Amino acid sequence: MMHKKMLLVAASIILNLVLIIHVLYNNSTTWNPSWTHRAAKEAEDVASVSCSGHGRAYLDGLGILDGNKPPCECNNCYTGKDCSFLLPDCHAAANSGDPLFLEPFWMQNAEGSAVVESGWHRMSYHFYEDGSYVSAELERIIRKLHNVVGNAVTDNRFVIFGTGATQLIAASVHALSQTNAASPSRLVSAIPYYNVYKEQTEFFNYANLRFEGDASAWKKSEHNDNTTRVIEIVTSPNNPDGKLKRAVLEGPNIKSIHDYAYYWPHFTPITHPADEDVSLFSLTKTTGHAGSRFGWALVKDEAVYERMKRYLTLSSMGVSRDTQLRVLQLLKVVVGDGGEGIFHFGYETMKKRWEILNKIFSMSMRFSLETIEPEYCNYFKKRRDFTPSYAWVKCERLEDANCYEIFSAAKIKGREGKVFGSEERLVRLSLIRTQDDFDQLIDMLKKLVSQEVVRPDSIQKLNVDISSLQFNHIK
């Protein structure tokens, strides 16, 4: 009898302990493991909106605060409630560098790349014990990414984050410019150069810096007397022409910034690991997430690093903590298979786009494409073609003095050559936008080239050749 009483007492104690633990676990001061359900359901509901395959719905879409489903935001030239209507007489969008060609890859990797945040995630200005603005885990995975790709040396380098490469350009120029000098430092870049270098310098109106233009012209200039501090920005692969570049200037008063935003296997052979004083990279061209506004720099000199860090602290108090979390999750996917997934998908997509583009321009005597000889790629371990983000097109006819206007009249919106410090006879066409954008660009290019092709069978052959290059769409 006593044994039974002891068993009942023990069972009662265990039951009470279970009830106490249950109450404490579900107390309002702790969390419930089901708190992510609503957020996950909302995200999946929005992601399931197809928009006819010609647009996307987003969690922050218009009207969601009123309890409505977010509307479809349509791709260029599409409209309607579900983006199913193709607008007639629409211009092909080939201006911006939005790398949406990688969107299908992330749709295929939705689970691994998804992020759910608590409402109390990283609320502080400083969120590490050392008060740093930089996620140590994200820095670690960035170093691993470069090691996997082989496109940059990270040993004995300081890593600094910025709100895209755009902010890092300004920070590095500030860090290298000469202060308290009788004359301002000069900023140069070889033509054709990315126009933001010039625009930033002129907009911020630095007292100790002046944009001087073409690096090659400065080298030949009488002002190149080895007394003026000169900062050269080297973009490699170059925007707009896709070529691998080296510095033009050298000397004791020359400092350089290397913009490697496009130095990834989607776009170029990886010929060597970058080993520069200041190297800039961007998430935009690595994973396609331009809207996250994230970039990083690899810096050799600690004094330069500290000046860059001071600039970034005063201008933005570091990169958004939410952005750093998202970037960490994205790069986990990238390095998880050694880059096999995203870099092979990106390269194959760009390769097919270039094959189609080359077919079209091979039929033309009026327009020519900038060509680059293939090189050995250390990442793919083979000799391969360049597959740049942009087509750098030249109008060959003397009467076609303004190439941008020629393409605009043909309903193709590119970017003017003069924006890059080059001649108006050149125009840049973006090849990295959505599949819809690329298809529209190709349709308009075929119409433009057909105007100079006399034989109808030539255009028919062109259509057959292009149709044989099928894309593997990921839905």
XYZ file of C-alpha atoms in Angstrom:
475
model
C 0.000 0.000 0.000
C 2.834 2.343 0.948
C 4.513 1.593 -2.400
C 1.393 2.650 -4.309
C 1.160 5.916 -2.323
C 4.782 6.725 -3.143
C 4.133 6.087 -6.844
C 1.096 8.406 -6.774
C 3.116 11.163 -5.055
C 5.940 10.808 -7.598
C 3.471 10.903 -10.520
C 1.842 14.016 -9.028
C 5.203 15.762 -8.712
C 6.166 14.910 -12.312
C 2.778 16.139 -13.592
C 3.125 19.416 -11.699
C 6.623 19.914 -13.071
C 5.369 19.353 -16.622
C 2.552 21.866 -16.072
C 4.959 24.450 -14.601
C 7.371 24.057 -17.535
C 4.470 24.366 -19.982
C 3.250 27.589 -18.329
C 6.734 29.102 -18.206
C 7.468 28.137 -21.822
C 4.283 29.791 -23.052
C 4.550 32.814 -20.773
C 4.337 36.148 -22.634
C 7.888 37.021 -21.656
C 9.241 34.099 -23.691
C 8.627 33.004 -27.254
C 6.276 30.528 -28.793
C 7.830 28.288 -31.453
C 4.854 29.011 -33.711
C 5.551 32.766 -33.941
C 7.058 32.385 -37.420
C 3.951 30.755 -38.895
C 2.170 33.974 -39.876
C 5.283 35.498 -41.426
C 6.034 32.317 -43.355
C 2.446 32.053 -44.593
C 2.425 35.679 -45.760
C 5.708 35.233 -47.601
C 4.601 32.024 -49.304
C 1.194 33.468 -50.242
C 2.843 36.416 -51.957
C 5.518 34.266 -53.619
C 2.799 32.030 -55.073
C 1.241 34.906 -57.041
C 2.355 34.079 -60.583
C 1.615 37.405 -62.328
C 1.501 35.368 -65.567
C 5.271 34.981 -65.345
C 5.715 38.615 -66.396
C 5.891 40.294 -62.989
C 6.153 39.782 -59.246
C 4.127 40.501 -56.097
C 5.966 41.664 -52.988
C 5.343 41.677 -49.238
C 5.660 45.461 -49.163
C 3.354 45.956 -52.144
C 0.799 48.741 -52.280
C -2.374 48.103 -50.285
C -1.056 45.363 -48.017
C -1.623 47.539 -44.914
C -5.330 47.594 -45.747
C -5.470 43.809 -45.667
C -5.421 43.462 -49.440
C -3.232 41.125 -51.405
C -0.307 43.028 -52.914
C -0.767 43.688 -56.619
C 1.461 42.386 -59.374
C 4.299 44.719 -60.322
C 4.768 44.064 -64.011
C 7.928 43.721 -66.062
C 8.682 46.326 -68.690
C 6.119 46.322 -71.554
C 3.571 44.244 -69.588
C 0.454 45.478 -67.809
C -2.910 44.312 -66.486
C -3.963 42.915 -63.122
C -1.889 39.776 -63.666
C 0.667 41.283 -66.081
C -0.721 39.220 -68.951
C -1.144 42.067 -71.441
C 1.810 42.974 -73.672
C 1.848 46.669 -74.475
C 2.096 47.456 -78.169
C 4.699 49.925 -79.415
C 6.815 49.496 -76.265
C 10.520 50.327 -75.996
C 12.943 47.571 -74.962
C 14.639 48.458 -71.659
C 18.405 48.007 -72.050
C 19.677 50.867 -69.925
C 19.998 49.821 -66.287
C 22.321 47.245 -64.762
C 19.617 45.421 -62.771
C 20.919 41.799 -62.709
C 17.479 40.184 -62.701
C 18.735 37.392 -64.951
C 19.634 35.614 -61.684
C 16.080 35.742 -60.320
C 15.182 32.216 -61.584
C 18.097 30.781 -59.619
C 16.786 32.266 -56.369
C 13.271 31.041 -57.119
C 14.742 27.560 -57.402
C 16.557 28.089 -54.085
C 13.686 29.727 -52.213
C 13.970 27.655 -49.040
C 17.705 27.978 -48.495
C 17.758 31.728 -49.154
C 14.692 32.719 -47.098
C 15.133 34.850 -43.968
C 12.675 35.298 -41.082
C 13.515 37.939 -38.462
C 12.114 38.489 -35.006
C 10.830 41.944 -34.131
C 13.748 42.373 -31.731
C 16.499 41.341 -34.137
C 19.610 43.538 -33.776
C 17.836 46.618 -32.394
C 21.048 48.203 -31.123
C 23.382 50.560 -32.993
C 26.209 48.220 -31.951
C 25.474 44.552 -31.807
C 28.764 42.818 -31.063
C 30.766 42.799 -27.878
C 33.422 44.963 -29.500
C 30.816 47.498 -30.636
C 31.447 46.707 -34.302
C 29.004 47.501 -37.107
C 30.276 44.492 -39.045
C 28.942 40.952 -38.718
C 31.972 38.762 -38.008
C 30.189 35.734 -39.473
C 29.410 37.616 -42.681
C 33.033 38.726 -42.945
C 34.096 35.095 -42.535
C 31.799 33.866 -45.303
C 32.939 36.657 -47.654
C 36.524 35.500 -47.213
C 35.364 31.951 -47.912
C 33.518 33.125 -51.050
C 36.684 34.669 -52.500
C 38.638 31.551 -51.644
C 36.047 29.400 -53.466
C 36.000 31.591 -56.585
C 39.699 32.469 -56.538
C 39.076 36.082 -57.562
C 40.732 37.915 -54.651
C 43.384 37.566 -51.966
C 41.859 37.985 -48.493
C 44.799 37.069 -46.256
C 46.154 40.057 -44.318
C 43.307 42.234 -45.578
C 40.842 44.376 -43.680
C 37.212 43.858 -44.750
C 34.820 46.790 -44.641
C 31.124 46.895 -45.569
C 29.293 49.665 -47.411
C 25.851 50.505 -48.721
C 26.679 49.114 -52.129
C 29.908 49.694 -54.030
C 28.647 53.243 -54.686
C 29.237 54.268 -51.067
C 32.549 52.423 -50.976
C 33.787 54.372 -54.000
C 33.168 57.613 -52.110
C 34.741 56.233 -48.929
C 37.893 55.002 -50.662
C 38.332 58.216 -52.650
C 38.011 60.160 -49.383
C 40.548 57.891 -47.676
C 43.149 58.290 -50.431
C 42.727 61.965 -51.290
C 45.425 64.335 -50.117
C 44.383 66.733 -47.359
C 45.990 69.989 -46.280
C 47.803 70.221 -49.620
C 48.433 73.313 -51.753
C 46.566 71.721 -54.682
C 43.765 69.149 -54.767
C 44.284 65.499 -55.634
C 43.167 64.427 -59.109
C 40.837 61.536 -59.841
C 41.207 59.744 -63.187
C 39.915 56.623 -64.906
C 40.588 55.200 -68.354
C 37.938 55.871 -71.010
C 35.360 54.384 -71.210
C 34.784 54.742 -67.474
C 31.816 54.211 -65.157
C 30.134 57.606 -64.984
C 29.471 57.513 -61.215
C 33.162 58.263 -60.581
C 32.793 61.637 -62.282
C 29.293 62.342 -60.979
C 30.174 61.693 -57.334
C 33.253 63.905 -57.457
C 31.387 66.797 -59.052
C 28.280 66.430 -56.891
C 30.124 66.337 -53.547
C 32.338 69.204 -54.708
C 35.356 68.064 -52.693
C 37.755 70.850 -51.740
C 40.718 68.474 -51.957
C 39.730 66.489 -55.068
C 39.061 67.205 -58.729
C 37.912 64.834 -61.469
C 40.422 65.053 -64.289
C 38.980 62.513 -66.739
C 40.870 59.988 -68.828
C 43.851 58.291 -67.150
C 45.671 57.863 -70.479
C 45.281 61.562 -71.294
C 46.638 62.494 -67.854
C 49.670 60.266 -68.412
C 50.552 62.278 -71.526
C 49.673 65.612 -69.925
C 52.234 68.216 -68.920
C 50.552 68.288 -65.483
C 51.761 64.727 -64.831
C 54.886 65.909 -63.058
C 55.019 63.413 -60.140
C 54.165 66.146 -57.618
C 50.364 65.997 -57.697
C 48.579 63.207 -55.808
C 46.569 61.218 -58.370
C 43.953 58.554 -57.634
C 43.201 56.174 -60.490
C 40.061 54.044 -60.428
C 40.535 50.824 -62.369
C 37.343 48.932 -63.262
C 37.979 45.313 -64.159
C 36.064 43.886 -65.899
C 35.290 47.314 -67.220
C 31.874 48.920 -67.352
C 30.802 49.348 -70.167
C 33.060 47.249 -72.442
C 33.724 44.190 -70.222
C 37.511 44.147 -70.675
C 39.956 43.163 -67.941
C 41.898 46.316 -67.095
C 45.145 47.247 -65.395
C 46.253 50.577 -63.975
C 47.542 53.094 -66.532
C 49.561 55.241 -64.110
C 52.420 54.424 -61.783
C 54.685 56.382 -59.500
C 55.161 57.460 -55.887
C 52.197 59.868 -55.933
C 49.785 57.466 -57.633
C 47.137 55.686 -55.587
C 44.677 53.243 -57.095
C 41.225 51.869 -56.353
C 40.234 48.670 -58.141
C 36.518 48.248 -58.775
C 35.956 44.485 -59.161
C 32.153 44.555 -59.061
C 31.942 42.418 -62.241
C 34.839 40.057 -61.491
C 32.675 36.946 -61.113
C 32.342 33.789 -63.235
C 28.973 34.909 -64.678
C 30.720 37.598 -66.682
C 34.411 36.903 -67.129
C 37.174 34.323 -66.929
C 38.744 34.396 -63.463
C 42.355 34.775 -64.560
C 44.026 35.601 -61.227
C 43.220 36.518 -57.629
C 43.050 40.298 -57.264
C 45.845 41.523 -55.010
C 45.450 45.305 -54.816
C 45.678 47.976 -52.126
C 41.935 48.665 -52.278
C 39.526 46.256 -54.027
C 35.777 46.876 -54.173
C 33.055 44.235 -54.643
C 29.274 44.371 -54.808
C 26.470 41.975 -53.903
C 24.544 43.423 -56.852
C 26.648 41.674 -59.458
C 27.517 38.661 -57.277
C 24.015 37.402 -56.447
C 21.799 39.903 -58.291
C 20.406 41.581 -55.144
C 20.815 45.209 -56.170
C 17.989 46.318 -53.864
C 19.795 45.103 -50.737
C 22.480 47.771 -51.287
C 25.509 45.909 -50.001
C 29.149 45.960 -50.983
C 32.504 45.276 -49.385
C 36.124 46.344 -49.741
C 39.358 44.458 -49.171
C 41.987 46.900 -47.894
C 45.716 46.328 -47.320
C 46.712 49.419 -45.360
C 45.288 49.872 -41.866
C 45.414 53.679 -42.044
C 43.341 53.661 -45.265
C 40.939 51.175 -43.692
C 40.483 53.399 -40.612
C 39.777 56.460 -42.765
C 37.232 54.529 -44.815
C 35.614 53.197 -41.647
C 35.394 56.730 -40.222
C 33.707 57.947 -43.424
C 31.155 55.105 -43.358
C 30.453 55.582 -39.647
C 29.714 59.281 -40.048
C 27.667 58.870 -43.236
C 25.488 55.884 -42.300
C 26.625 54.288 -39.000
C 27.326 51.101 -40.896
C 25.277 48.865 -43.156
C 21.751 47.888 -42.082
C 21.829 44.929 -39.706
C 18.844 43.419 -41.519
C 20.734 43.632 -44.815
C 23.761 41.907 -43.284
C 21.559 39.037 -42.098
C 20.037 38.625 -45.564
C 23.434 38.758 -47.272
C 24.757 36.128 -44.865
C 21.914 33.776 -45.794
C 22.351 34.389 -49.529
C 26.099 33.775 -49.452
C 25.578 30.578 -47.452
C 23.655 29.299 -50.466
C 26.390 30.463 -52.850
C 29.321 28.852 -51.025
C 27.315 25.804 -49.926
C 28.084 23.998 -53.177
C 31.284 25.832 -54.000
C 29.394 28.234 -56.261
C 28.418 25.411 -58.617
C 24.747 26.394 -58.644
C 24.711 30.148 -59.125
C 27.883 30.576 -61.177
C 27.047 27.800 -63.622
C 23.476 29.056 -63.983
C 24.656 32.648 -64.425
C 27.378 31.771 -66.923
C 25.146 29.496 -69.031
C 22.422 32.159 -69.148
C 24.853 34.884 -70.205
C 26.578 32.575 -72.688
C 23.291 31.851 -74.471
C 22.368 35.523 -74.514
C 25.699 36.382 -76.099
C 25.322 33.615 -78.683
C 21.987 35.088 -79.748
C 23.374 38.628 -79.788
C 26.388 37.620 -81.865
C 24.120 35.868 -84.391
C 22.196 39.083 -84.929
C 25.164 41.432 -85.202
C 27.000 39.033 -87.505
C 24.321 39.907 -90.092
C 24.981 43.641 -89.785
C 27.402 45.960 -91.566
C 25.916 48.978 -89.806
C 26.693 47.980 -86.206
C 29.671 46.258 -84.602
C 30.195 44.654 -81.203
C 33.255 45.063 -79.000
C 34.967 41.653 -79.031
C 37.319 40.128 -76.443
C 39.528 37.095 -77.011
C 38.749 34.059 -74.794
C 41.014 33.376 -71.802
C 41.617 30.537 -69.377
C 39.310 30.623 -66.344
C 40.751 29.311 -63.087
C 37.267 28.804 -61.656
C 35.799 26.725 -64.501
C 39.243 25.297 -65.294
C 38.903 25.816 -69.016
C 39.390 28.418 -71.718
C 36.138 30.337 -72.127
C 34.589 33.389 -73.733
C 33.898 36.618 -71.930
C 30.168 37.064 -71.245
C 29.970 40.697 -70.090
C 26.932 42.362 -68.547
C 26.710 44.825 -71.420
C 27.071 44.972 -75.165
C 29.284 47.897 -76.205
C 27.957 48.668 -79.671
C 29.385 50.997 -82.297
C 27.472 52.617 -85.140
C 29.770 52.268 -88.169
C 28.025 54.532 -90.698
C 29.330 58.098 -90.859
C 25.780 59.447 -90.866
C 24.957 57.590 -87.631
C 26.910 60.030 -85.491
C 24.684 59.574 -82.422
C 24.265 55.846 -81.830
C 21.980 56.326 -78.828
C 19.457 58.176 -80.979
C 19.608 55.482 -83.669
C 18.743 52.788 -81.132
C 16.145 54.967 -79.409
C 14.375 55.487 -82.738
C 14.377 51.685 -83.087
C 12.601 51.454 -79.680
C 15.688 50.355 -77.760
C 16.670 52.374 -74.689
C 20.398 51.955 -74.074
C 22.937 54.283 -72.455
C 24.847 56.944 -74.369
C 28.554 56.528 -75.051
C 29.305 60.078 -73.936
C 28.117 59.183 -70.417
C 31.230 56.990 -70.175
C 33.530 59.713 -71.461
C 33.509 58.069 -74.879
C 32.195 59.122 -78.293
C 28.534 59.379 -79.254
C 29.050 56.726 -81.910
C 28.888 54.126 -79.116
C 25.990 52.873 -76.994
C 25.754 50.429 -74.081
C 22.999 47.783 -74.064
C 22.247 45.890 -70.844
C 22.007 42.106 -71.156
C 21.381 41.220 -67.502
C 17.780 42.242 -66.998
C 14.775 39.874 -66.986
C 14.172 37.306 -69.706
C 11.245 39.467 -70.866
C 13.593 42.440 -71.254
C 16.124 40.395 -73.177
C 13.450 38.919 -75.462
C 12.143 42.409 -76.248
C 15.670 43.651 -76.917
C 16.289 40.777 -79.342
C 12.996 41.374 -81.161
C 13.835 45.038 -81.652
C 17.412 44.300 -82.722
C 16.211 41.822 -85.346
C 13.885 44.473 -86.769
C 16.674 47.046 -86.794
C 19.189 44.756 -88.501
C 16.588 43.503 -90.986
C 16.388 47.035 -92.409
C 19.871 46.622 -93.887
C 19.554 42.969 -94.935
C 18.464 42.758 -98.565
C 17.829 39.031 -98.906
C 14.719 37.756 -97.065
C 16.277 34.301 -96.698
C 19.033 35.818 -94.536
C 16.542 37.016 -91.926
C 14.719 33.706 -92.089
C 18.004 31.888 -91.434
C 18.707 34.279 -88.556
C 15.346 33.469 -86.931
C 16.007 29.743 -87.274
C 19.491 30.060 -85.784
C 18.211 32.047 -82.813
C 15.258 29.746 -82.161
C 17.692 26.820 -81.919
C 19.310 28.451 -78.886
C 16.733 27.471 -76.270
C 16.818 28.790 -72.726
C 16.252 26.518 -69.756
C 13.739 28.571 -67.793
C 13.366 27.906 -64.082
C 9.792 28.441 -62.951
